[in-house]
Short mmCIF file of C-alpha atoms and ligand atoms in Angstrom, two decimals:
data_model
loop_
_atom_site.label_atom_id
_atom_site.label_comp_id
_atom_site.label_asym_id
_atom_site.label_seq_id
_atom_site.Cartn_x
_atom_site.Cartn_y
_atom_site.Cartn_z
CA MET A 270 39.59 -25.77 -11.16
CA GLN A 271 35.89 -25.27 -10.58
CA PRO A 272 35.23 -21.59 -9.67
CA LYS A 273 33.89 -21.39 -6.13
CA LEU A 274 31.36 -19.18 -4.41
CA SER A 275 33.75 -18.52 -1.54
CA PRO A 276 32.78 -16.65 1.65
CA LYS A 277 34.93 -13.80 0.38
CA LEU A 278 33.03 -13.64 -2.90
CA LEU A 279 29.70 -13.90 -1.07
CA GLN A 280 30.70 -10.92 1.05
CA ILE A 281 31.56 -8.97 -2.09
CA VAL A 282 28.17 -9.81 -3.59
CA PHE A 283 26.45 -8.93 -0.30
CA ASP A 284 27.94 -5.47 -0.28
CA ASN A 285 27.67 -4.73 -3.97
CA VAL A 286 24.10 -5.61 -4.95
CA TYR A 287 21.95 -2.62 -5.77
CA ASN A 288 19.39 -3.39 -3.11
CA GLY A 289 19.82 -2.97 0.58
CA ILE A 290 19.89 -6.24 2.52
CA TYR A 291 18.87 -6.53 6.17
CA ILE A 292 19.07 -9.93 7.87
CA VAL A 293 17.18 -10.73 11.03
CA ASP A 294 17.05 -13.91 13.13
CA GLY A 295 13.98 -15.74 14.42
CA GLN A 296 13.86 -13.53 17.53
CA GLY A 297 13.87 -10.28 15.58
CA VAL A 298 17.54 -9.52 16.26
CA THR A 299 19.47 -7.80 13.46
CA ILE A 300 22.26 -10.09 12.25
CA ALA A 301 23.69 -8.13 9.35
CA VAL A 302 23.09 -5.22 7.00
CA ASN A 303 24.98 -4.64 3.77
CA LYS A 304 26.79 -1.51 2.65
CA THR A 305 24.00 -0.54 0.26
CA PHE A 306 21.57 -0.54 3.18
CA GLU A 307 23.91 1.62 5.23
CA GLU A 308 24.15 4.08 2.36
CA MET A 309 20.44 4.25 1.58
CA SER A 310 19.32 4.45 5.20
CA GLY A 311 22.03 6.70 6.58
CA LEU A 312 22.33 4.22 9.48
CA SER A 313 25.51 2.32 10.26
CA HIS A 314 25.70 -1.40 10.96
CA ALA A 315 27.11 -0.57 14.41
CA GLU A 316 23.77 1.06 15.26
CA LEU A 317 21.76 -1.91 14.08
CA VAL A 318 23.55 -5.25 14.38
CA GLY A 319 22.69 -7.01 17.64
CA GLN A 320 19.61 -4.82 18.12
CA ASN A 321 16.16 -6.33 18.42
CA LEU A 322 13.66 -4.79 16.02
CA ASN A 323 11.17 -4.47 18.84
CA ASP A 324 13.55 -1.90 20.30
CA LEU A 325 14.27 -0.20 16.98
CA VAL A 326 10.64 0.33 15.99
CA GLY A 327 8.39 2.89 17.60
CA GLU A 328 8.11 6.37 18.90
CA GLY A 329 11.32 8.31 18.73
CA ARG A 330 13.15 5.20 17.55
CA THR A 331 14.90 4.24 14.34
CA PHE A 332 12.13 2.81 12.14
CA SER A 333 8.44 3.69 11.74
CA GLY A 334 7.62 0.03 11.23
CA SER A 335 9.18 -3.29 10.44
CA ALA A 336 8.50 -5.86 7.78
CA SER A 337 10.44 -8.44 9.83
CA LEU A 338 8.15 -8.13 12.85
CA LEU A 339 5.15 -8.67 10.58
CA VAL A 340 6.88 -11.66 8.96
CA LEU A 341 7.53 -13.15 12.42
CA GLU A 342 3.91 -12.61 13.35
CA ARG A 343 2.34 -13.81 10.10
CA LYS A 344 4.97 -16.41 9.10
CA LYS A 345 4.65 -15.23 5.51
CA PRO A 346 6.51 -12.92 3.16
CA VAL A 347 5.52 -9.28 3.64
CA THR A 348 6.01 -6.17 1.54
CA ALA A 349 6.01 -2.88 3.43
CA THR A 350 7.22 0.68 3.20
CA TYR A 351 8.54 2.53 6.23
CA SER A 352 10.56 5.55 7.13
CA THR A 353 13.63 6.00 9.29
CA SER A 354 14.75 8.48 11.93
CA THR A 355 17.28 9.70 9.36
CA ASN A 356 14.29 10.75 7.24
CA ARG A 357 14.59 8.15 4.53
CA LYS A 358 11.72 6.24 3.02
CA LEU A 359 12.31 2.59 2.20
CA LEU A 360 10.37 -0.24 0.61
CA VAL A 361 11.18 -3.64 1.99
CA LYS A 362 10.32 -7.17 0.97
CA GLY A 363 10.82 -9.56 3.86
CA ARG A 364 10.99 -13.29 3.35
CA PRO A 365 11.10 -15.94 6.08
CA ILE A 366 13.63 -18.79 5.95
CA PHE A 367 12.40 -21.79 7.92
CA ASP A 368 14.47 -24.39 9.77
CA ALA A 369 13.82 -28.14 9.54
CA LYS A 370 11.21 -27.92 12.28
CA GLY A 371 9.27 -25.21 10.47
CA ALA A 372 10.28 -22.35 12.77
CA ILE A 373 11.55 -19.09 11.31
CA GLU A 374 15.34 -19.14 11.43
CA TYR A 375 16.08 -16.00 9.45
CA ILE A 376 14.29 -13.22 7.66
CA ILE A 377 15.95 -11.87 4.57
CA ASN A 378 14.84 -8.34 3.75
CA THR A 379 15.50 -6.78 0.36
CA ILE A 380 15.23 -3.00 0.36
CA TRP A 381 14.54 -0.26 -2.21
CA ASP A 382 15.14 3.40 -1.59
CA LEU A 383 12.02 5.57 -1.91
CA THR A 384 13.53 8.66 -0.34
CA VAL A 385 12.40 11.76 -2.19
CA VAL A 386 14.55 14.47 -0.68
CA GLN A 387 18.14 13.95 0.35
CA TYR A 388 19.00 15.86 3.51
CA SER A 389 22.61 16.89 3.75
CA ARG A 390 22.47 17.15 7.53
CA PRO A 391 20.54 15.03 9.99
CA ILE A 392 17.18 16.46 11.02
CA ASP A 393 16.41 17.01 14.68
CA ALA A 394 14.71 14.35 16.78
CA ASP A 395 11.38 16.19 17.05
CA THR A 396 11.04 16.61 13.31
CA ALA A 397 11.99 12.98 12.85
CA ARG A 398 9.38 11.90 15.35
CA THR A 399 6.53 13.90 13.77
CA ARG A 400 7.48 12.51 10.40
CA LEU A 401 7.55 8.94 11.71
CA LEU A 402 4.08 9.49 13.14
CA SER A 403 2.59 11.12 10.06
CA GLU A 404 4.03 8.63 7.60
CA GLU A 405 1.60 6.48 5.71
CA ASP A 406 3.08 3.16 4.80
CA LEU A 407 2.05 0.48 2.39
CA ILE A 408 1.77 -2.94 3.98
CA THR A 409 0.78 -6.23 2.42
CA CYS A 410 1.31 -9.94 2.81
CA SER A 411 -1.12 -11.07 0.12
CA GLU A 412 0.51 -12.74 -2.84
CA GLN A 413 -1.83 -10.98 -5.24
CA MET A 414 -1.02 -7.60 -3.79
CA MET A 415 2.72 -8.28 -3.64
CA GLU A 416 2.57 -9.02 -7.36
CA VAL A 417 0.83 -5.69 -7.85
CA VAL A 418 3.60 -3.91 -5.93
CA ASP A 419 6.27 -5.79 -7.89
CA LEU A 420 4.67 -4.76 -11.16
CA ALA A 421 4.40 -1.17 -9.92
CA LEU A 422 8.11 -1.14 -9.01
CA ARG A 423 9.06 -2.55 -12.40
CA VAL A 424 7.11 0.04 -14.36
CA ALA A 425 8.10 2.82 -11.97
CA ALA A 426 11.54 2.66 -13.55
CA THR A 427 10.11 3.36 -17.02
CA ASP A 428 8.21 6.38 -18.32
CA SER A 429 5.09 4.42 -19.25
CA THR A 430 1.69 5.82 -18.56
CA ILE A 431 0.02 3.81 -15.81
CA LEU A 432 -3.67 3.23 -15.18
CA LEU A 433 -4.54 2.23 -11.63
CA THR A 434 -7.96 0.69 -11.16
CA GLY A 435 -9.77 -0.57 -8.11
CA GLU A 436 -12.59 0.24 -5.74
CA SER A 437 -12.55 3.27 -3.51
CA GLY A 438 -10.11 2.91 -0.60
CA VAL A 439 -7.98 0.06 -2.00
CA GLY A 440 -4.83 2.17 -2.10
CA LYS A 441 -4.68 3.68 -5.59
CA SER A 442 -3.47 7.08 -4.40
CA LEU A 443 -0.97 5.46 -2.05
CA LEU A 444 0.40 3.27 -4.84
CA ALA A 445 0.62 6.26 -7.20
CA ARG A 446 2.79 8.07 -4.64
CA THR A 447 4.90 4.94 -4.15
CA ILE A 448 5.44 4.62 -7.91
CA HIS A 449 6.55 8.25 -8.13
CA GLN A 450 8.96 7.73 -5.23
CA ALA A 451 10.37 4.61 -6.83
CA SER A 452 10.93 6.37 -10.15
CA ARG A 453 13.87 8.40 -11.41
CA ARG A 454 11.52 11.41 -11.24
CA LYS A 455 11.28 11.27 -7.46
CA GLN A 456 13.27 14.47 -6.90
CA LYS A 457 10.81 16.31 -9.15
CA PRO A 458 7.23 17.19 -8.19
CA LEU A 459 4.30 14.85 -8.02
CA MET A 460 1.23 16.92 -8.89
CA GLN A 461 -2.18 15.51 -8.19
CA ILE A 462 -5.59 16.49 -9.50
CA ASN A 463 -8.88 14.88 -8.62
CA CYS A 464 -11.06 15.22 -11.70
CA ALA A 465 -14.22 14.55 -9.71
CA ALA A 466 -13.53 17.13 -7.01
CA ILE A 467 -12.91 20.14 -9.27
CA PRO A 468 -15.79 21.82 -11.13
CA GLU A 469 -15.72 21.10 -14.85
CA SER A 470 -15.21 24.77 -15.68
CA LEU A 471 -12.01 24.93 -13.65
CA ILE A 472 -10.28 21.69 -14.56
CA GLU A 473 -8.87 22.98 -17.82
CA ALA A 474 -7.28 26.00 -16.14
CA GLU A 475 -5.99 23.87 -13.26
CA LEU A 476 -4.41 21.32 -15.55
CA PHE A 477 -3.18 23.44 -18.44
CA GLY A 478 -2.95 26.90 -16.89
CA TYR A 479 -4.06 30.09 -18.65
CA GLU A 480 -2.68 33.31 -20.11
CA SER A 481 -3.66 36.67 -18.71
CA GLY A 482 -7.09 37.77 -19.90
CA ALA A 483 -7.95 34.26 -21.11
CA PHE A 484 -11.43 34.57 -19.66
CA THR A 485 -13.38 36.96 -17.45
CA GLY A 486 -12.29 36.55 -13.87
CA ALA A 487 -8.90 35.17 -14.90
CA SER A 488 -5.97 36.58 -13.00
CA SER A 489 -4.12 39.25 -14.94
CA LYS A 490 -0.85 37.43 -14.39
CA GLY A 491 -2.09 34.19 -15.88
CA LYS A 492 -1.61 30.88 -14.17
CA THR A 493 0.76 27.96 -14.43
CA GLY A 494 -1.11 24.67 -14.74
CA LEU A 495 -0.32 21.45 -12.93
CA LEU A 496 1.28 19.95 -16.02
CA GLU A 497 3.87 22.73 -16.12
CA MET A 498 4.38 22.64 -12.37
CA ALA A 499 5.13 18.94 -12.61
CA GLN A 500 7.87 19.48 -15.20
CA GLY A 501 10.24 16.53 -15.03
CA GLY A 502 8.01 14.79 -12.50
CA THR A 503 4.69 12.98 -12.37
CA VAL A 504 1.06 14.04 -12.79
CA PHE A 505 -1.47 11.91 -10.98
CA LEU A 506 -4.95 12.20 -12.51
CA ASP A 507 -7.32 10.78 -9.94
CA GLU A 508 -10.84 9.74 -11.00
CA ILE A 509 -9.91 10.19 -14.64
CA SER A 510 -13.34 8.93 -15.75
CA GLU A 511 -14.73 12.31 -14.63
CA LEU A 512 -12.46 14.31 -16.95
CA PRO A 513 -14.78 16.30 -19.27
CA TYR A 514 -14.95 14.85 -22.76
CA HIS A 515 -13.48 17.90 -24.55
CA LEU A 516 -10.45 17.86 -22.23
CA GLN A 517 -9.85 14.21 -22.91
CA SER A 518 -8.61 15.03 -26.40
CA LYS A 519 -6.42 17.81 -25.06
CA LEU A 520 -4.88 15.35 -22.63
CA LEU A 521 -4.38 12.88 -25.45
CA GLY A 522 -2.32 15.57 -27.19
CA VAL A 523 -0.12 15.88 -24.12
CA ILE A 524 0.53 12.15 -24.07
CA GLN A 525 1.22 11.93 -27.80
CA ASP A 526 3.16 15.10 -28.48
CA LYS A 527 4.29 16.15 -25.01
CA GLU A 528 2.99 19.63 -25.71
CA PHE A 529 -0.12 21.76 -25.24
CA PHE A 530 -1.42 25.33 -25.16
CA ARG A 531 -2.44 27.18 -22.01
CA VAL A 532 -6.04 28.39 -22.06
CA GLY A 533 -6.01 31.50 -24.24
CA GLY A 534 -2.35 30.93 -24.99
CA ARG A 535 -0.55 30.89 -28.33
CA LYS A 536 2.79 29.59 -27.23
CA VAL A 537 3.31 25.84 -27.32
CA GLN A 538 4.26 24.49 -23.89
CA GLN A 539 6.61 21.54 -23.87
CA VAL A 540 6.25 19.15 -20.97
CA ASP A 541 8.12 16.14 -19.77
CA VAL A 542 5.84 14.38 -17.31
CA ARG A 543 4.89 10.82 -16.52
CA LEU A 544 1.15 10.32 -16.22
CA ILE A 545 -0.48 8.07 -13.68
CA ALA A 546 -4.26 7.89 -13.90
CA ALA A 547 -6.66 6.23 -11.48
CA SER A 548 -10.27 5.23 -11.73
CA ASN A 549 -12.70 3.33 -9.60
CA LYS A 550 -15.04 3.03 -12.58
CA ASP A 551 -14.41 0.51 -15.32
CA LEU A 552 -13.12 2.70 -18.14
CA ALA A 553 -13.87 0.05 -20.76
CA VAL A 554 -17.54 0.36 -19.80
CA GLN A 555 -17.29 4.15 -19.91
CA VAL A 556 -15.86 3.83 -23.43
CA ALA A 557 -18.65 1.46 -24.50
CA GLU A 558 -21.21 3.94 -23.17
CA GLY A 559 -19.60 6.80 -25.08
CA ARG A 560 -18.53 8.71 -22.00
CA PHE A 561 -14.81 8.21 -22.38
CA ARG A 562 -12.69 8.57 -25.50
CA GLU A 563 -11.50 5.24 -26.80
CA ASP A 564 -8.20 6.62 -28.11
CA LEU A 565 -7.38 8.15 -24.73
CA TYR A 566 -8.34 4.92 -23.00
CA TYR A 567 -5.84 2.96 -25.07
CA ARG A 568 -3.15 5.55 -24.44
CA LEU A 569 -3.71 5.41 -20.69
CA ASN A 570 -4.10 1.70 -20.51
CA VAL A 571 -0.51 0.94 -21.56
CA VAL A 572 0.25 -0.55 -18.16
CA PRO A 573 -2.99 -1.35 -16.32
CA ILE A 574 -2.58 -2.14 -12.65
CA ALA A 575 -5.68 -3.49 -10.94
CA ILE A 576 -5.66 -3.33 -7.15
CA PRO A 577 -7.87 -6.06 -5.73
CA PRO A 578 -10.53 -5.15 -3.15
CA LEU A 579 -9.71 -6.06 0.44
CA ARG A 580 -12.30 -8.84 0.57
CA GLU A 581 -10.39 -10.63 -2.21
CA ARG A 582 -7.17 -10.58 -0.18
CA ARG A 583 -8.45 -11.26 3.30
CA GLU A 584 -5.05 -12.46 4.47
CA ASP A 585 -4.10 -8.78 4.46
CA ILE A 586 -6.78 -7.93 7.01
CA PRO A 587 -5.06 -9.27 10.20
CA THR A 588 -1.73 -7.81 9.00
CA LEU A 589 -3.29 -4.41 8.36
CA ILE A 590 -5.16 -4.53 11.69
CA GLN A 591 -1.84 -5.19 13.40
CA TYR A 592 -0.18 -2.38 11.51
CA PHE A 593 -2.97 0.15 12.17
CA THR A 594 -3.21 -0.89 15.85
CA ASP A 595 0.52 -0.19 16.26
CA LYS A 596 0.20 3.05 14.34
CA TYR A 597 -2.67 4.44 16.40
CA ASN A 598 -1.32 3.15 19.70
CA ARG A 599 1.76 5.16 18.92
CA ARG A 600 -0.26 8.19 17.95
CA TYR A 601 -2.52 8.10 21.02
CA ASN A 602 0.12 6.82 23.41
CA SER A 603 -1.88 3.72 24.26
CA TYR A 604 -1.22 -0.02 24.47
CA LYS A 605 -4.52 -1.40 23.23
CA LYS A 606 -5.04 -4.75 21.61
CA LEU A 607 -7.90 -6.32 19.66
CA THR A 608 -9.12 -9.74 20.81
CA ASP A 609 -8.49 -12.68 18.48
CA SER A 610 -12.19 -13.20 18.10
CA LEU A 611 -12.68 -9.56 17.02
CA ILE A 612 -9.84 -9.86 14.50
CA ARG A 613 -11.46 -13.01 13.13
CA LYS A 614 -14.83 -11.31 12.79
CA MET A 615 -13.19 -8.36 11.12
CA THR A 616 -11.39 -10.71 8.74
CA ALA A 617 -14.76 -12.02 7.58
CA MET A 618 -16.42 -8.64 7.06
CA PRO A 619 -17.10 -7.33 3.55
CA TRP A 620 -15.18 -4.00 3.90
CA LYS A 621 -16.90 -2.25 1.06
CA GLY A 622 -14.86 0.86 1.87
CA ASN A 623 -11.73 -1.29 1.74
CA ILE A 624 -8.58 -0.25 3.60
CA ARG A 625 -9.85 3.24 4.34
CA GLU A 626 -12.84 1.74 6.17
CA LEU A 627 -10.65 -0.78 8.01
CA GLU A 628 -8.18 1.89 9.11
CA ASN A 629 -11.02 4.12 10.37
CA ALA A 630 -12.54 1.19 12.26
CA VAL A 631 -9.24 0.42 14.03
CA GLU A 632 -8.59 4.06 14.87
CA ARG A 633 -12.13 4.56 16.15
CA SER A 634 -12.01 1.45 18.32
CA ILE A 635 -8.69 2.55 19.84
CA VAL A 636 -9.98 6.03 20.56
CA THR A 637 -13.35 5.04 21.97
CA THR A 638 -12.53 1.91 24.01
CA ALA A 639 -11.76 2.51 27.65
CA GLY A 640 -9.85 -0.67 28.55
CA ASP A 641 -6.74 -2.08 26.93
CA LEU A 642 -8.48 -5.06 25.38
CA ILE A 643 -10.85 -4.27 22.52
CA SER A 644 -13.56 -6.87 21.84
CA SER A 645 -16.40 -6.94 19.35
CA GLU A 646 -18.73 -5.72 22.09
CA THR A 647 -16.65 -2.61 22.79
CA ALA A 648 -15.19 -1.95 19.35
CA GLN A 649 -18.23 -0.16 17.89
CA ILE A 650 -17.54 -1.41 14.42
CA PRO A 651 -20.66 -0.99 12.31
CA GLY A 652 -21.74 -4.29 10.84
CA ILE A 653 -19.57 -6.48 13.04
CA GLU A 654 -22.56 -8.39 14.44
CA GLU A 655 -24.75 -7.89 11.40
CA THR A 656 -26.28 -10.82 9.61
CA PHE A 657 -27.51 -8.79 6.66
CA VAL A 658 -25.27 -6.37 4.80
CA ASP A 659 -26.83 -4.34 2.04
CA GLY A 660 -25.27 -5.16 -1.32
CA VAL A 661 -23.47 -8.31 -0.22
CA SER A 662 -24.82 -11.50 -1.75
CA LEU A 663 -26.51 -14.17 0.31
CA LYS A 664 -23.90 -16.64 -0.86
CA GLN A 665 -21.09 -14.47 0.47
CA LEU A 666 -22.88 -13.87 3.77
CA LEU A 667 -23.54 -17.56 4.23
CA ALA A 668 -19.91 -18.36 3.44
CA GLU A 669 -18.81 -15.85 6.04
CA HIS A 670 -21.23 -17.20 8.59
CA GLU A 671 -20.08 -20.74 7.89
CA LYS A 672 -16.51 -19.63 8.42
CA GLN A 673 -17.34 -18.18 11.85
CA ILE A 674 -19.15 -21.37 12.88
CA LEU A 675 -16.27 -23.59 11.81
CA LEU A 676 -13.69 -21.42 13.54
CA LYS A 677 -15.76 -21.43 16.74
CA ALA A 678 -16.11 -25.22 16.55
CA SER A 679 -12.40 -25.64 15.96
CA GLU A 680 -11.70 -23.65 19.12
CA GLN A 681 -13.90 -26.00 21.10
CA TYR A 682 -12.87 -29.29 19.52
CA LYS A 683 -9.38 -30.18 18.56
CA THR A 684 -10.01 -32.86 15.91
CA THR A 685 -11.88 -32.65 12.63
CA ARG A 686 -13.70 -35.83 13.63
CA LYS A 687 -15.23 -34.15 16.68
CA ILE A 688 -15.97 -30.96 14.75
CA ALA A 689 -17.70 -32.98 12.04
CA ALA A 690 -19.76 -34.84 14.65
CA ALA A 691 -20.75 -31.62 16.42
CA LEU A 692 -21.89 -29.98 13.20
CA GLY A 693 -23.41 -33.03 11.57
CA ILE A 694 -21.14 -32.99 8.52
CA SER A 695 -18.64 -35.53 7.21
CA GLN A 696 -15.09 -35.46 8.54
CA ALA A 697 -13.74 -35.01 5.01
CA SER A 698 -15.90 -31.95 4.48
CA ALA A 699 -14.96 -30.47 7.89
CA ALA A 700 -11.27 -30.97 7.10
CA ARG A 701 -11.58 -29.49 3.62
CA LYS A 702 -13.52 -26.43 4.79
CA LEU A 703 -11.14 -25.76 7.69
CA LYS A 704 -8.11 -26.10 5.51
CA GLN A 705 -9.57 -23.54 3.11
CA ILE A 706 -10.51 -21.14 5.92
CA ARG A 707 -7.12 -21.39 7.63
CA LYS A 708 -5.49 -20.65 4.32
CA GLU A 709 -7.74 -17.62 3.84
CA VAL A 710 -7.39 -16.10 7.27
CA ASN A 711 -3.92 -17.47 7.92
CA LEU A 712 -4.66 -18.82 11.37
N1 ATP B 105 -1.53 -1.59 1.60
C1 ATP B 105 -1.80 -0.59 2.45
N2 ATP B 105 -1.13 -0.52 3.62
C2 ATP B 105 -1.39 0.47 4.50
N3 ATP B 105 -2.28 1.45 4.30
C3 ATP B 105 -2.98 1.44 3.15
C4 ATP B 105 -2.77 0.42 2.17
N4 ATP B 105 -3.59 0.68 1.12
C5 ATP B 105 -4.29 1.77 1.45
N5 ATP B 105 -3.93 2.25 2.66
C6 ATP B 105 -4.49 3.43 3.35
O1 ATP B 105 -5.90 3.40 3.15
C7 ATP B 105 -6.41 4.69 2.83
C8 ATP B 105 -7.06 4.67 1.46
O2 ATP B 105 -6.07 4.52 0.46
P1 ATP B 105 -6.07 5.42 -0.87
O3 ATP B 105 -6.51 6.81 -0.55
O4 ATP B 105 -4.77 5.23 -1.54
O5 ATP B 105 -7.24 4.67 -1.68
P2 ATP B 105 -7.82 5.02 -3.13
O6 ATP B 105 -7.91 3.75 -3.86
O7 ATP B 105 -7.04 6.12 -3.74
O8 ATP B 105 -9.29 5.52 -2.77
P3 ATP B 105 -10.24 6.52 -3.63
O9 ATP B 105 -10.71 5.74 -4.82
O10 ATP B 105 -11.36 6.80 -2.68
O11 ATP B 105 -9.43 7.70 -3.98
C9 ATP B 105 -5.23 5.64 2.93
O12 ATP B 105 -5.19 6.21 4.20
C10 ATP B 105 -4.03 4.74 2.73
O13 ATP B 105 -2.89 5.24 3.37
MG1 MG B 106 -7.49 8.12 -4.14
#
């Protein structure tokens, strides 16, 4: 007899996969959660099944955010991290399942546990609430970025050295923390050092520690360096390109031999740490210019992860705006909303400061706008009405301007024939351009 995937067997699979599973219907109502999810979240299916996520997410509620609600809104797969009232941190990948008419019938969420500390007893509601409010989550619906997160999760499980590259504000530090939390080292410390923020003369002592009397002004007790403090955990070296040249070889020794000497020390220190380095400069260029050691570069570059700038994943912009609007509404106890036209304008902006700049813009507009509806006139977003942006090419500006014009025209006229006539272009070109724009901004 042909072996069958019976309902009984499906149930066994459902409850025994290593990931949590959380199934939601097209209205946002929880249909089912598996046993793994119950275990990793500390929430029981009785508390969740039948509940609408709109009621589960928010201040004093069960979840700090919801991938499913973003999936319903964006009609696309979404990857997001969030935390729970039981003080767990989870990473979820939500995927829409469409019915024959193209409406979302179900959302299947696959969940990873990123919880760092296991609490034996439940924490009180106030603590839970402050944590929910202070949490910083990672949200994305861009395919490029979801691949980046997938890669990060895959290598998180190994001990490989990771090099995160990308412009300022793209989320390198956030991803480094996520990798640590997804690794087997998550119960051990994550120590972070920003090589650009610490004076050259102090970095060595910070990183490697020193013995008493190692140099004038050194504490008589000596000092444990970050590498030792991170024992068993992760060291995140931010802005690694700024690490002084002579320390680069000392760091190389740590990677190769897992040992080093404290400053002024004679005893070999053994360390077991995973290194994550980040740079917003191109290290290959730094190597070519003789500012960065080639051997160290190759050792760090075992798994390079490049985080794309926000303007190369514009589909993330409306999703992030939504997420930050919810976040700051919760924080400031408000119910403000950005107009569609403002969101569209923001989607076309260059965002040279990437997600940091976008987040600040949303927070500022929520804080400074009096009414509940935030438009481009009231938002006070620098550059929103600008036609010239320093450092952005004419081609890019024209493309953005063209996008605005086409979107405006498509609001006014329903058919590509009328749009083409109004703008004096061919119908084929109007259709092609609009298709491209809709794909980009996901409207
Ligand atoms: N995908 C994301 N979803 C939600 N928030 C994000 C995301 N990426 C970044 N952020 C937020 O944007 C801000 C900037 O991110 P982060 O500090 O990680 O950037 P960075 O690349 O380390 O920048 P820098 O090079 O300046 O150190 C942070 O507040 C972070 O929480
Ligand atoms: Mg950073």
